[in-house]
Short mmCIF file of C-alpha atoms and ligand atoms in Angstrom, two decimals:
data_model
loop_
_atom_site.label_atom_id
_atom_site.label_comp_id
_atom_site.label_asym_id
_atom_site.label_seq_id
_atom_site.Cartn_x
_atom_site.Cartn_y
_atom_site.Cartn_z
CA MET Q 39 -186.37 -111.69 81.87
CA ASN Q 40 -190.03 -110.82 82.08
CA GLY Q 41 -192.63 -110.76 84.66
CA ARG Q 42 -193.09 -114.83 84.25
CA THR Q 43 -189.08 -115.51 84.58
CA ARG Q 44 -188.71 -118.12 87.26
CA TRP Q 45 -186.00 -117.46 89.85
CA LEU Q 46 -182.74 -120.21 91.05
CA GLY Q 47 -179.97 -118.86 92.71
CA ILE Q 48 -176.83 -119.89 95.31
CA ILE Q 49 -176.88 -118.87 98.94
CA GLY Q 50 -173.19 -118.80 100.15
CA TYR Q 51 -170.80 -116.37 102.15
CA PRO Q 52 -168.45 -115.58 100.21
CA ILE Q 53 -170.29 -116.28 96.84
CA GLN Q 54 -167.89 -114.70 94.26
CA HIS Q 55 -166.06 -117.51 93.62
CA SER Q 56 -169.20 -119.83 92.66
CA LEU Q 57 -169.10 -121.24 89.35
CA SER Q 58 -172.53 -122.42 89.63
CA PRO Q 59 -174.53 -119.55 87.72
CA LEU Q 60 -172.26 -119.79 84.82
CA MET Q 61 -173.41 -123.37 84.84
CA HIS Q 62 -176.96 -123.32 85.28
CA ASN Q 63 -177.27 -120.33 82.65
CA ALA Q 64 -175.81 -122.29 79.85
CA ALA Q 65 -178.16 -124.90 80.71
CA ILE Q 66 -181.06 -122.50 80.79
CA GLU Q 67 -180.06 -121.05 77.49
CA ALA Q 68 -179.36 -124.35 75.94
CA LEU Q 69 -182.90 -125.67 76.64
CA GLY Q 70 -184.50 -122.30 75.98
CA LEU Q 71 -186.07 -122.39 79.45
CA ASP Q 72 -187.30 -118.81 81.13
CA TYR Q 73 -185.25 -119.20 84.21
CA CYS Q 74 -182.44 -117.11 85.63
CA TYR Q 75 -179.72 -118.41 88.44
CA ILE Q 76 -177.90 -115.97 90.40
CA PRO Q 77 -175.14 -115.75 93.07
CA LEU Q 78 -176.48 -114.50 96.85
CA ALA Q 79 -173.85 -113.57 99.42
CA VAL Q 80 -175.81 -114.28 102.70
CA GLU Q 81 -174.03 -113.62 105.33
CA PRO Q 82 -174.54 -116.32 108.31
CA ARG Q 83 -176.56 -114.08 110.89
CA ARG Q 84 -178.65 -113.22 108.28
CA LEU Q 85 -179.52 -117.31 106.84
CA ARG Q 86 -182.61 -117.51 108.07
CA SER Q 87 -184.61 -113.99 106.67
CA ALA Q 88 -182.65 -114.76 103.37
CA VAL Q 89 -184.11 -118.01 103.08
CA ASN Q 90 -187.67 -116.68 103.63
CA ALA Q 91 -187.50 -113.88 101.85
CA LEU Q 92 -186.22 -116.52 98.99
CA GLN Q 93 -189.55 -118.13 99.18
CA ARG Q 94 -191.67 -114.73 99.51
CA LEU Q 95 -189.83 -114.08 96.10
CA GLY Q 96 -191.36 -116.66 94.71
CA PHE Q 97 -187.97 -118.77 93.59
CA ARG Q 98 -188.34 -122.02 92.53
CA GLY Q 99 -185.44 -123.16 94.31
CA PHE Q 100 -181.65 -122.70 95.52
CA ASN Q 101 -178.30 -124.43 95.89
CA VAL Q 102 -176.40 -123.94 98.98
CA THR Q 103 -172.83 -123.58 99.87
CA ILE Q 104 -170.00 -123.24 102.57
CA PRO Q 105 -170.84 -122.09 104.98
CA HIS Q 106 -174.39 -122.95 105.48
CA LYS Q 107 -175.06 -126.70 104.44
CA GLN Q 108 -175.37 -128.14 108.03
CA ARG Q 109 -177.24 -124.67 109.40
CA ILE Q 110 -180.17 -124.41 106.53
CA MET Q 111 -181.11 -127.77 108.05
CA ALA Q 112 -183.38 -126.26 110.69
CA PHE Q 113 -184.96 -123.62 108.31
CA ILE Q 114 -186.14 -126.31 105.98
CA ASP Q 115 -189.76 -128.07 105.90
CA ARG Q 116 -189.07 -131.71 105.28
CA LEU Q 117 -185.46 -133.66 104.28
CA THR Q 118 -185.02 -136.00 101.93
CA PRO Q 119 -183.60 -139.18 103.64
CA GLU Q 120 -180.18 -138.59 101.26
CA ALA Q 121 -179.75 -135.57 103.11
CA LYS Q 122 -181.02 -136.57 106.57
CA LEU Q 123 -178.41 -139.24 106.04
CA ILE Q 124 -175.57 -136.82 105.00
CA GLY Q 125 -176.08 -134.33 107.44
CA ALA Q 126 -176.42 -131.35 104.58
CA VAL Q 127 -178.06 -129.49 102.41
CA ASN Q 128 -176.99 -128.46 99.50
CA THR Q 129 -180.06 -127.72 96.76
CA VAL Q 130 -183.63 -126.66 98.19
CA GLU Q 131 -186.22 -127.00 96.44
CA ILE Q 132 -189.70 -124.36 96.80
CA GLN Q 133 -193.06 -126.27 96.36
CA ARG Q 134 -196.37 -124.04 97.19
CA ASN Q 135 -194.39 -122.29 100.23
CA ARG Q 136 -192.94 -125.70 101.48
CA MET Q 137 -189.29 -126.09 101.44
CA ILE Q 138 -187.46 -129.31 100.42
CA GLY Q 139 -183.87 -130.08 101.30
CA HIS Q 140 -182.05 -132.11 98.96
CA ASN Q 141 -178.59 -133.37 99.01
CA THR Q 142 -177.15 -133.91 95.56
CA ASP Q 143 -173.07 -134.02 96.19
CA GLY Q 144 -172.97 -138.00 96.58
CA ARG Q 145 -175.12 -139.02 93.70
CA GLY Q 146 -173.40 -136.34 91.89
CA PHE Q 147 -170.16 -137.87 92.92
CA LEU Q 148 -170.67 -141.39 92.07
CA ARG Q 149 -172.14 -140.48 88.58
CA ALA Q 150 -168.52 -138.56 87.34
CA LEU Q 151 -166.38 -141.52 89.15
CA MET Q 152 -168.75 -144.08 86.77
CA GLU Q 153 -168.33 -141.68 83.94
CA ASP Q 154 -164.44 -141.08 84.05
CA THR Q 155 -163.78 -144.94 85.25
CA GLY Q 156 -166.71 -147.09 83.53
CA ARG Q 157 -166.37 -149.06 86.95
CA SER Q 158 -168.37 -149.85 89.67
CA VAL Q 159 -166.90 -149.08 92.97
CA ALA Q 160 -168.79 -152.09 94.76
CA GLY Q 161 -165.90 -154.72 96.59
CA LYS Q 162 -163.17 -151.54 96.40
CA ARG Q 163 -161.40 -149.84 99.12
CA VAL Q 164 -161.71 -146.67 99.75
CA LEU Q 165 -159.10 -144.11 101.63
CA LEU Q 166 -161.06 -140.77 102.41
CA LEU Q 167 -158.87 -137.61 103.21
CA GLY Q 168 -161.15 -135.18 104.73
CA ALA Q 169 -164.36 -135.56 107.34
CA GLY Q 170 -166.17 -132.53 106.27
CA GLY Q 171 -169.66 -132.22 104.47
CA ALA Q 172 -168.32 -133.12 101.26
CA ALA Q 173 -166.42 -136.35 103.16
CA SER Q 174 -169.85 -137.27 104.19
CA ALA Q 175 -172.07 -137.08 101.04
CA VAL Q 176 -169.27 -139.00 99.25
CA GLY Q 177 -168.60 -141.84 102.11
CA PHE Q 178 -172.18 -142.01 102.39
CA GLN Q 179 -172.49 -143.05 98.40
CA LEU Q 180 -169.60 -145.15 98.56
CA ALA Q 181 -170.93 -147.24 101.40
CA ARG Q 182 -174.47 -147.23 99.86
CA GLU Q 183 -172.86 -148.76 96.64
CA GLY Q 184 -170.99 -152.21 98.24
CA VAL Q 185 -167.39 -150.11 99.12
CA THR Q 186 -166.08 -152.82 101.20
CA THR Q 187 -163.61 -150.89 103.54
CA LEU Q 188 -163.71 -147.31 103.70
CA LEU Q 189 -160.67 -145.64 105.55
CA ILE Q 190 -161.10 -142.13 106.94
CA ALA Q 191 -158.25 -139.40 107.76
CA ASN Q 192 -158.61 -136.34 108.86
CA ARG Q 193 -156.79 -133.50 110.39
CA SER Q 194 -159.27 -133.27 113.35
CA SER Q 195 -159.49 -136.87 114.72
CA GLU Q 196 -162.86 -136.33 116.36
CA ARG Q 197 -164.19 -134.83 113.43
CA ALA Q 198 -162.97 -138.43 111.46
CA HIS Q 199 -164.91 -140.53 114.30
CA GLY Q 200 -167.94 -138.53 114.19
CA LEU Q 201 -167.94 -139.23 110.08
CA ALA Q 202 -167.23 -143.02 111.14
CA ARG Q 203 -168.88 -143.27 113.77
CA HIS Q 204 -172.10 -141.26 111.91
CA LEU Q 205 -171.88 -143.91 109.19
CA ARG Q 206 -171.36 -147.06 111.01
CA GLY Q 207 -174.98 -146.04 112.50
CA SER Q 208 -176.96 -145.59 109.29
CA SER Q 209 -176.84 -149.78 108.90
CA ILE Q 210 -174.62 -149.52 106.01
CA GLN Q 211 -172.41 -152.87 105.62
CA CYS Q 212 -169.21 -151.96 105.12
CA SER Q 213 -166.04 -151.88 107.40
CA ILE Q 214 -164.91 -147.97 108.49
CA SER Q 215 -162.08 -147.41 110.03
CA VAL Q 216 -160.03 -144.05 111.11
CA LEU Q 217 -156.06 -143.41 110.01
CA PRO Q 218 -154.16 -141.00 112.29
CA TRP Q 219 -153.62 -137.88 110.18
CA THR Q 220 -149.51 -138.76 109.61
CA ASP Q 221 -147.81 -139.55 106.57
CA LYS Q 222 -147.12 -143.00 107.61
CA ALA Q 223 -150.75 -144.07 108.39
CA ILE Q 224 -151.77 -141.89 104.96
CA GLU Q 225 -149.27 -144.22 103.21
CA ARG Q 226 -150.53 -147.49 104.82
CA GLY Q 227 -153.93 -146.15 103.84
CA VAL Q 228 -153.03 -145.41 100.08
CA GLN Q 229 -151.45 -149.08 99.64
CA GLN Q 230 -154.21 -150.86 101.32
CA SER Q 231 -156.98 -149.05 98.50
CA ASP Q 232 -158.02 -149.00 95.24
CA ILE Q 233 -159.27 -146.11 95.34
CA ILE Q 234 -157.97 -142.23 97.28
CA ILE Q 235 -160.18 -139.45 97.34
CA ASN Q 236 -158.79 -135.98 98.46
CA THR Q 237 -162.38 -134.21 99.65
CA THR Q 238 -160.54 -131.60 102.08
CA SER Q 239 -159.66 -128.07 100.74
CA VAL Q 240 -155.77 -128.94 100.38
CA GLY Q 241 -154.65 -128.03 97.31
CA MET Q 242 -156.94 -125.98 95.91
CA SER Q 243 -153.83 -123.12 96.42
CA PRO Q 244 -150.39 -123.57 94.74
CA ALA Q 245 -148.67 -122.72 98.02
CA ASP Q 246 -150.43 -125.94 99.87
CA PRO Q 247 -147.86 -128.30 101.02
CA PRO Q 248 -148.86 -132.12 99.43
CA LEU Q 249 -151.45 -134.46 101.03
CA ILE Q 250 -149.44 -137.25 100.65
CA SER Q 251 -145.96 -136.83 101.06
CA SER Q 252 -144.05 -139.44 98.77
CA SER Q 253 -145.05 -141.17 95.79
CA VAL Q 254 -146.65 -144.22 96.90
CA PHE Q 255 -149.23 -144.29 94.05
CA ARG Q 256 -149.48 -146.94 91.49
CA SER Q 257 -150.82 -147.80 88.11
CA ASN Q 258 -154.13 -149.26 89.52
CA HIS Q 259 -154.91 -146.62 92.12
CA VAL Q 260 -158.04 -144.16 90.75
CA VAL Q 261 -157.07 -140.91 92.41
CA TYR Q 262 -159.86 -138.43 92.97
CA ASP Q 263 -159.73 -134.65 93.85
CA LEU Q 264 -162.70 -133.13 94.72
CA ILE Q 265 -161.12 -129.72 93.98
CA TYR Q 266 -162.03 -128.36 90.34
CA ASN Q 267 -159.83 -125.13 90.63
CA PRO Q 268 -157.63 -125.45 89.67
CA PRO Q 269 -158.27 -128.53 87.21
CA ARG Q 270 -154.77 -130.84 88.30
CA THR Q 271 -153.82 -130.40 91.82
CA ALA Q 272 -150.39 -131.16 93.38
CA LEU Q 273 -152.27 -134.50 94.40
CA LEU Q 274 -153.44 -135.46 90.73
CA LYS Q 275 -150.12 -134.14 89.15
CA GLN Q 276 -149.13 -137.05 91.64
CA ALA Q 277 -151.10 -139.92 90.86
CA GLU Q 278 -150.27 -139.05 86.60
CA ALA Q 279 -146.90 -139.21 86.97
CA ALA Q 280 -147.06 -142.52 88.16
CA GLY Q 281 -149.60 -143.73 85.81
CA ALA Q 282 -153.07 -143.80 87.93
CA THR Q 283 -156.00 -142.75 86.89
CA ALA Q 284 -155.99 -138.76 88.09
CA ILE Q 285 -159.93 -137.23 88.33
CA SER Q 286 -160.68 -133.73 88.93
CA GLY Q 287 -163.69 -132.58 90.96
CA LEU Q 288 -165.21 -130.91 87.64
CA GLY Q 289 -166.92 -134.09 86.96
CA MET Q 290 -168.61 -134.06 90.12
CA LEU Q 291 -170.09 -130.23 89.75
CA VAL Q 292 -171.27 -130.29 86.93
CA HIS Q 293 -173.50 -133.49 88.41
CA GLN Q 294 -174.49 -132.49 91.12
CA GLY Q 295 -175.60 -129.17 89.44
CA ALA Q 296 -176.90 -131.45 86.76
CA LEU Q 297 -179.57 -133.14 89.46
CA SER Q 298 -180.59 -129.74 91.38
CA PHE Q 299 -181.31 -128.50 88.15
CA GLU Q 300 -183.57 -131.62 87.45
CA ILE Q 301 -185.37 -131.03 90.63
CA TRP Q 302 -186.30 -127.84 89.94
CA THR Q 303 -187.01 -127.65 86.39
CA GLY Q 304 -188.13 -131.10 85.85
CA ARG Q 305 -185.44 -131.17 82.75
CA ARG Q 306 -182.50 -133.17 82.16
CA PRO Q 307 -180.03 -130.76 81.66
CA PRO Q 308 -177.47 -130.95 78.93
CA VAL Q 309 -174.01 -131.76 81.25
CA GLU Q 310 -171.55 -131.16 78.11
CA ILE Q 311 -173.10 -127.58 77.50
CA MET Q 312 -172.38 -126.82 81.72
CA ARG Q 313 -169.06 -128.51 81.63
CA GLU Q 314 -167.38 -126.55 78.68
CA ALA Q 315 -169.32 -123.54 80.81
CA ILE Q 316 -166.69 -124.44 83.64
CA LEU Q 317 -164.35 -125.26 81.79
CA ARG Q 318 -163.83 -121.52 80.09
CA ALA Q 319 -164.16 -119.86 82.87
CA ILE Q 320 -161.16 -122.03 84.96
CA VAL Q 321 -158.65 -123.24 82.38
CA PRO Q 322 -156.42 -120.48 81.30
P1 NAP V 274 -165.62 -128.58 105.21
O1 NAP V 274 -166.84 -129.30 105.34
O2 NAP V 274 -165.43 -126.80 105.50
O3 NAP V 274 -164.46 -129.47 105.19
C1 NAP V 274 -162.97 -129.01 104.91
C2 NAP V 274 -162.51 -130.49 105.39
O4 NAP V 274 -160.81 -129.81 105.25
C3 NAP V 274 -162.17 -130.63 106.29
O5 NAP V 274 -162.09 -132.16 106.45
C4 NAP V 274 -160.64 -130.16 106.91
O6 NAP V 274 -160.42 -130.77 108.07
C5 NAP V 274 -159.99 -129.90 105.58
N1 NAP V 274 -159.01 -128.74 105.88
C6 NAP V 274 -159.45 -127.79 105.90
N2 NAP V 274 -157.81 -127.04 105.98
C7 NAP V 274 -156.60 -128.12 105.83
C8 NAP V 274 -155.55 -128.20 106.21
N3 NAP V 274 -154.81 -126.82 106.23
N4 NAP V 274 -154.95 -129.41 106.17
C9 NAP V 274 -155.63 -130.40 106.23
N5 NAP V 274 -156.84 -130.63 106.24
C10 NAP V 274 -157.81 -129.61 106.14
O7 NAP V 274 -165.95 -128.59 103.50
P2 NAP V 274 -166.43 -129.11 102.40
O8 NAP V 274 -168.06 -128.86 101.68
O9 NAP V 274 -166.36 -130.56 103.05
O10 NAP V 274 -165.13 -129.25 101.42
C11 NAP V 274 -163.95 -129.59 101.21
C12 NAP V 274 -163.39 -129.56 99.91
O11 NAP V 274 -164.32 -129.94 98.81
C13 NAP V 274 -163.70 -127.72 99.05
O12 NAP V 274 -162.02 -127.94 98.44
C14 NAP V 274 -164.53 -128.14 98.13
O13 NAP V 274 -164.61 -126.94 97.27
C15 NAP V 274 -164.86 -129.14 97.31
N6 NAP V 274 -166.09 -129.58 97.07
C16 NAP V 274 -166.34 -130.14 95.78
C17 NAP V 274 -167.45 -130.20 95.13
C18 NAP V 274 -167.10 -130.68 93.62
O14 NAP V 274 -168.81 -130.50 93.26
N7 NAP V 274 -166.35 -131.04 93.46
C19 NAP V 274 -168.78 -130.25 96.23
C20 NAP V 274 -168.19 -130.40 97.68
C21 NAP V 274 -167.04 -129.61 98.00
P3 NAP V 274 -160.41 -130.52 109.59
O15 NAP V 274 -161.92 -131.38 110.07
O16 NAP V 274 -159.49 -130.87 110.34
O17 NAP V 274 -160.84 -128.86 109.63
#
């Protein structure tokens, strides 16, 4: 680091668990760039002053994680159409004292899915478990890519209906329905879908109950869990046992990060080096 080093970072609360500094600094080092990416714990009540400080200190940009992805939109000068549609910002670009809010989660998810399956999602039927910020990004991307049916199930049905209304209202041609958060309805949803995606945080802890009670997976199902730590959740193990394609959230983490990196530096980062940096940290 020196007087010309450009600053990047991630704001969240708490932030200790974040693996983004590892993968971004690995990419910076591999490309020999004069940047440094740091984790920043920002309490919700200090969000506005922290964002202003980053701008005044000359940061090039930063990532945004839980719990700030929605609230930060009020402090941003311009939102990309994608961030506006998704209703959340995960990447901020600072250009001559103007802050631009992006969201790379949806495109990161899609790149990872394509990389793992080699197939387009157009014409597929999808069951989306969860209706939070990540579900919104994934839902918009899937609908934009020509998914025919999107079934949404969430513990809080109000939130599921809110996401369904939001997706329907954005002139996207896709049939969107909400399922009750019951074992029976979710199992029926699995049977009616080609791709099953977990966007809830259930599965992060080994003590979490199974999301889907019995094994209803078929070998032609694609099961995608946005969780990347642990690398193989109970849901993915169930899917593997049925011979289905099981994909963890690691690829999405790497690709959403790679898209942010490109926005800040104008360079394509080495995604394999980013992936290895994370794997070293999470695989025992
Ligand atoms: P969020 O906005 O807080 O949403 C959390 C979701 O999890 C909601 O649908 C919530 O349901 C559900 N949930 C939480 N606890 C639950 C429980 N005990 N039973 C049933 N449902 C429960 O968070 P987010 O930003 O969408 O993130 C969700 C997950 O995606 C996290 O695990 C996060 O790490 C992961 N993620 C991964 C990536 C990646 O790059 N791989 C990117 C973004 C997020 P309610 O609405 O009922 O509370």
